[in-house]
Amino acid sequence: MGQAELKAALQREAETRAQELWQRAEARVEARRKAVEQDTANIEAEAERNLAKSVADTRSRILTEAGQKASACRLQATEELSLRLQEQAHRMLPDIARQGGSKLWTALHRELPQLPWTTVWVCAADEALAAAAFPDAQVIVEDALAGGLAVATKAGQIKIDNSLACRLKRAWPDLLPRLAKELYRRLGDDATARADSAK
């Protein structure tokens, strides 16, 4: 083999090896590129999952807080409504007592058991009725009763409050839901009427 042939053979061998090395390097680069693309896709997918979870958690927390605040507002509004309705009902008791007159007072008096009552509390309008019905008892005028009466035996061993105020207090838990329902119904009717008149 001559020098020219040897040189050509070595050159071919070098080119073949360079080609192989280049192909291996390209294959490694391509594999690395694919791995980086996969890692990037995985990171993006994980970021999207984390973002979606974070959004869902935040939404859930906001909705829960809003629900709690709405419940607290409704509860406060219900309590305020209850107090206002109860105050209004108490203001109406003297009128109810006046309208019922002696008939109402006598009916409330007859509900009491026959005991030796020594003290009777009534509003000023019913003082004469109480004095006639309980001639041996001390009659005390208590306008806060707003109608009806309260009685006690000697030394207050037995005391019964059959005043309109006390009856209202006992009936209030049953009365409030019906009043509120009627009020909301009327408010709804008013809102509907206003909406119709605005057309």
CSV table of C-alpha atoms in Angstrom, one decimal:
chain,number,residue,atom,x,y,z
A,1,MET,CA,0.0,0.0,0.0
A,2,GLY,CA,1.4,3.3,-1.0
A,3,GLN,CA,1.6,6.4,1.0
A,4,ALA,CA,-1.2,8.1,-1.0
A,5,GLU,CA,-3.5,5.0,-0.5
A,6,LEU,CA,-2.6,4.9,3.3
A,7,LYS,CA,-3.4,8.6,3.6
A,8,ALA,CA,-6.7,8.1,1.8
A,9,ALA,CA,-7.6,5.1,4.0
A,10,LEU,CA,-6.8,7.0,7.2
A,11,GLN,CA,-8.8,9.9,6.0
A,12,ARG,CA,-11.8,7.7,5.2
A,13,GLU,CA,-11.5,6.1,8.6
A,14,ALA,CA,-11.3,9.5,10.3
A,15,GLU,CA,-14.3,10.7,8.4
A,16,THR,CA,-16.3,7.5,9.3
A,17,ARG,CA,-15.4,7.9,13.0
A,18,ALA,CA,-16.2,11.6,12.9
A,19,GLN,CA,-19.5,10.8,11.2
A,20,GLU,CA,-20.3,8.2,13.9
A,21,LEU,CA,-19.3,10.6,16.7
A,22,TRP,CA,-21.4,13.3,15.1
A,23,GLN,CA,-24.4,11.0,14.8
A,24,ARG,CA,-24.0,9.8,18.4
A,25,ALA,CA,-23.7,13.4,19.6
A,26,GLU,CA,-26.8,14.4,17.6
A,27,ALA,CA,-28.7,11.4,19.1
A,28,ARG,CA,-27.7,12.5,22.6
A,29,VAL,CA,-28.7,16.1,21.8
A,30,GLU,CA,-32.0,14.9,20.4
A,31,ALA,CA,-32.7,12.7,23.5
A,32,ARG,CA,-31.7,15.5,25.8
A,33,ARG,CA,-34.0,17.9,23.8
A,34,LYS,CA,-36.9,15.4,24.1
A,35,ALA,CA,-36.2,15.0,27.9
A,36,VAL,CA,-36.1,18.8,28.4
A,37,GLU,CA,-39.4,19.1,26.4
A,38,GLN,CA,-41.0,16.3,28.6
A,39,ASP,CA,-39.7,17.9,31.8
A,40,THR,CA,-41.0,21.3,30.6
A,41,ALA,CA,-44.4,19.7,29.8
A,42,ASN,CA,-44.4,18.0,33.2
A,43,ILE,CA,-43.6,21.2,34.9
A,44,GLU,CA,-46.2,23.1,33.0
A,45,ALA,CA,-48.8,20.4,33.7
A,46,GLU,CA,-47.9,20.4,37.4
A,47,ALA,CA,-48.1,24.2,37.4
A,48,GLU,CA,-51.5,24.1,35.8
A,49,ARG,CA,-52.7,21.5,38.4
A,50,ASN,CA,-51.3,23.6,41.2
A,51,LEU,CA,-52.9,26.7,39.8
A,52,ALA,CA,-56.3,24.9,39.3
A,53,LYS,CA,-56.1,23.6,42.9
A,54,SER,CA,-55.1,27.0,44.2
A,55,VAL,CA,-58.0,28.6,42.3
A,56,ALA,CA,-60.4,25.9,43.6
A,57,ASP,CA,-59.2,26.3,47.2
A,58,THR,CA,-59.4,30.1,47.0
A,59,ARG,CA,-62.9,29.9,45.4
A,60,SER,CA,-64.0,27.4,48.1
A,61,ARG,CA,-62.6,29.6,50.9
A,62,ILE,CA,-64.2,32.7,49.5
A,63,LEU,CA,-67.5,31.0,49.1
A,64,THR,CA,-67.3,29.6,52.6
A,65,GLU,CA,-66.5,33.0,54.1
A,66,ALA,CA,-69.2,34.6,52.0
A,67,GLY,CA,-71.7,32.0,53.2
A,68,GLN,CA,-70.6,32.5,56.8
A,69,LYS,CA,-70.9,36.3,56.5
A,70,ALA,CA,-74.3,35.9,54.8
A,71,SER,CA,-75.5,33.6,57.5
A,72,ALA,CA,-74.3,36.0,60.2
A,73,CYS,CA,-76.0,38.9,58.4
A,74,ARG,CA,-79.3,36.9,58.1
A,75,LEU,CA,-79.0,35.9,61.8
A,76,GLN,CA,-78.4,39.5,62.8
A,77,ALA,CA,-81.3,40.8,60.6
A,78,THR,CA,-83.6,38.1,62.0
A,79,GLU,CA,-82.6,39.1,65.6
A,80,GLU,CA,-83.2,42.8,64.8
A,81,LEU,CA,-86.5,42.0,63.2
A,82,SER,CA,-87.5,39.9,66.2
A,83,LEU,CA,-86.7,42.7,68.6
A,84,ARG,CA,-88.5,45.3,66.5
A,85,LEU,CA,-91.6,43.2,66.1
A,86,GLN,CA,-91.5,42.3,69.8
A,87,GLU,CA,-91.2,46.0,70.7
A,88,GLN,CA,-94.1,46.8,68.3
A,89,ALA,CA,-96.2,44.0,69.9
A,90,HIS,CA,-95.5,45.4,73.4
A,91,ARG,CA,-96.6,48.9,72.3
A,92,MET,CA,-99.9,47.4,71.0
A,93,LEU,CA,-100.7,45.6,74.3
A,94,PRO,CA,-102.4,48.6,76.0
A,95,ASP,CA,-104.6,49.0,72.9
A,96,ILE,CA,-105.5,45.3,73.1
A,97,ALA,CA,-106.3,45.6,76.8
A,98,ARG,CA,-108.5,48.7,76.1
A,99,GLN,CA,-110.3,46.9,73.3
A,100,GLY,CA,-110.8,43.8,75.4
A,101,GLY,CA,-111.9,45.9,78.4
A,102,SER,CA,-113.4,44.2,81.4
A,103,LYS,CA,-114.3,41.2,79.4
A,104,LEU,CA,-110.7,40.4,78.7
A,105,TRP,CA,-109.5,41.1,82.2
A,106,THR,CA,-112.3,38.9,83.7
A,107,ALA,CA,-111.3,36.1,81.3
A,108,LEU,CA,-107.7,36.3,82.4
A,109,HIS,CA,-108.8,36.5,86.1
A,110,ARG,CA,-110.9,33.4,85.7
A,111,GLU,CA,-107.9,31.4,84.4
A,112,LEU,CA,-106.3,31.7,87.9
A,113,PRO,CA,-106.7,28.9,90.4
A,114,GLN,CA,-108.8,29.7,93.5
A,115,LEU,CA,-106.1,30.5,96.1
A,116,PRO,CA,-105.8,33.1,98.8
A,117,TRP,CA,-104.1,35.7,96.7
A,118,THR,CA,-102.7,38.5,98.9
A,119,THR,CA,-101.0,40.7,96.2
A,120,VAL,CA,-102.4,41.7,92.8
A,121,TRP,CA,-100.5,43.6,90.1
A,122,VAL,CA,-102.5,45.4,87.4
A,123,CYS,CA,-102.2,48.4,85.1
A,124,ALA,CA,-104.0,51.6,86.2
A,125,ALA,CA,-107.0,51.0,83.9
A,126,ASP,CA,-107.7,47.7,85.7
A,127,GLU,CA,-107.2,48.9,89.3
A,128,ALA,CA,-111.0,49.1,90.1
A,129,LEU,CA,-111.6,45.6,88.5
A,130,ALA,CA,-108.8,44.1,90.7
A,131,ALA,CA,-110.0,45.8,93.8
A,132,ALA,CA,-113.5,44.3,93.3
A,133,ALA,CA,-112.2,40.9,92.4
A,134,PHE,CA,-109.7,40.7,95.2
A,135,PRO,CA,-111.2,42.6,98.1
A,136,ASP,CA,-108.7,41.2,100.7
A,137,ALA,CA,-105.6,41.6,98.5
A,138,GLN,CA,-103.2,44.5,98.1
A,139,VAL,CA,-103.6,45.9,94.6
A,140,ILE,CA,-100.4,47.4,93.1
A,141,VAL,CA,-100.6,49.4,89.9
A,142,GLU,CA,-97.9,48.3,87.5
A,143,ASP,CA,-98.3,49.9,84.0
A,144,ALA,CA,-95.6,47.7,82.6
A,145,LEU,CA,-98.1,44.9,82.6
A,146,ALA,CA,-100.1,46.7,79.9
A,147,GLY,CA,-103.2,44.6,80.7
A,148,GLY,CA,-104.0,41.4,82.5
A,149,LEU,CA,-102.8,40.7,86.0
A,150,ALA,CA,-100.2,39.0,88.1
A,151,VAL,CA,-101.0,37.6,91.6
A,152,ALA,CA,-99.1,36.2,94.5
A,153,THR,CA,-100.0,34.4,97.8
A,154,LYS,CA,-98.6,35.4,101.2
A,155,ALA,CA,-94.9,35.9,101.2
A,156,GLY,CA,-94.8,35.2,97.4
A,157,GLN,CA,-94.9,31.4,97.9
A,158,ILE,CA,-96.9,31.1,94.7
A,159,LYS,CA,-96.9,33.7,92.0
A,160,ILE,CA,-98.7,33.6,88.7
A,161,ASP,CA,-98.2,36.2,85.9
A,162,ASN,CA,-101.2,36.2,83.6
A,163,SER,CA,-100.5,39.6,82.2
A,164,LEU,CA,-100.7,40.4,78.5
A,165,ALA,CA,-96.9,41.0,78.5
A,166,CYS,CA,-96.2,37.6,80.0
A,167,ARG,CA,-98.6,35.9,77.6
A,168,LEU,CA,-96.9,37.6,74.7
A,169,LYS,CA,-93.5,36.5,76.0
A,170,ARG,CA,-94.7,32.8,76.2
A,171,ALA,CA,-96.3,32.9,72.8
A,172,TRP,CA,-93.5,34.8,71.1
A,173,PRO,CA,-91.5,31.7,69.9
A,174,ASP,CA,-94.6,30.5,68.0
A,175,LEU,CA,-95.8,33.9,67.0
A,176,LEU,CA,-92.5,35.3,65.5
A,177,PRO,CA,-92.2,32.8,62.6
A,178,ARG,CA,-95.8,33.5,61.5
A,179,LEU,CA,-95.3,37.3,61.8
A,180,ALA,CA,-92.0,37.1,59.9
A,181,LYS,CA,-93.6,35.0,57.2
A,182,GLU,CA,-96.5,37.4,56.8
A,183,LEU,CA,-94.1,40.4,56.8
A,184,TYR,CA,-91.9,38.9,54.1
A,185,ARG,CA,-95.0,38.0,52.1
A,186,ARG,CA,-96.2,41.6,52.3
A,187,LEU,CA,-92.7,42.9,51.4
A,188,GLY,CA,-92.6,40.6,48.4
A,189,ASP,CA,-96.1,41.8,47.3
A,190,ASP,CA,-94.9,45.4,47.7
A,191,ALA,CA,-91.8,44.7,45.7
A,192,THR,CA,-93.8,43.1,43.0
A,193,ALA,CA,-96.3,46.0,43.0
A,194,ARG,CA,-93.5,48.5,42.7
A,195,ALA,CA,-91.9,46.5,39.8
A,196,ASP,CA,-95.2,46.4,38.0
A,197,SER,CA,-95.9,50.1,38.5
A,198,ALA,CA,-92.4,50.9,37.2
A,199,LYS,CA,-93.2,49.2,33.8
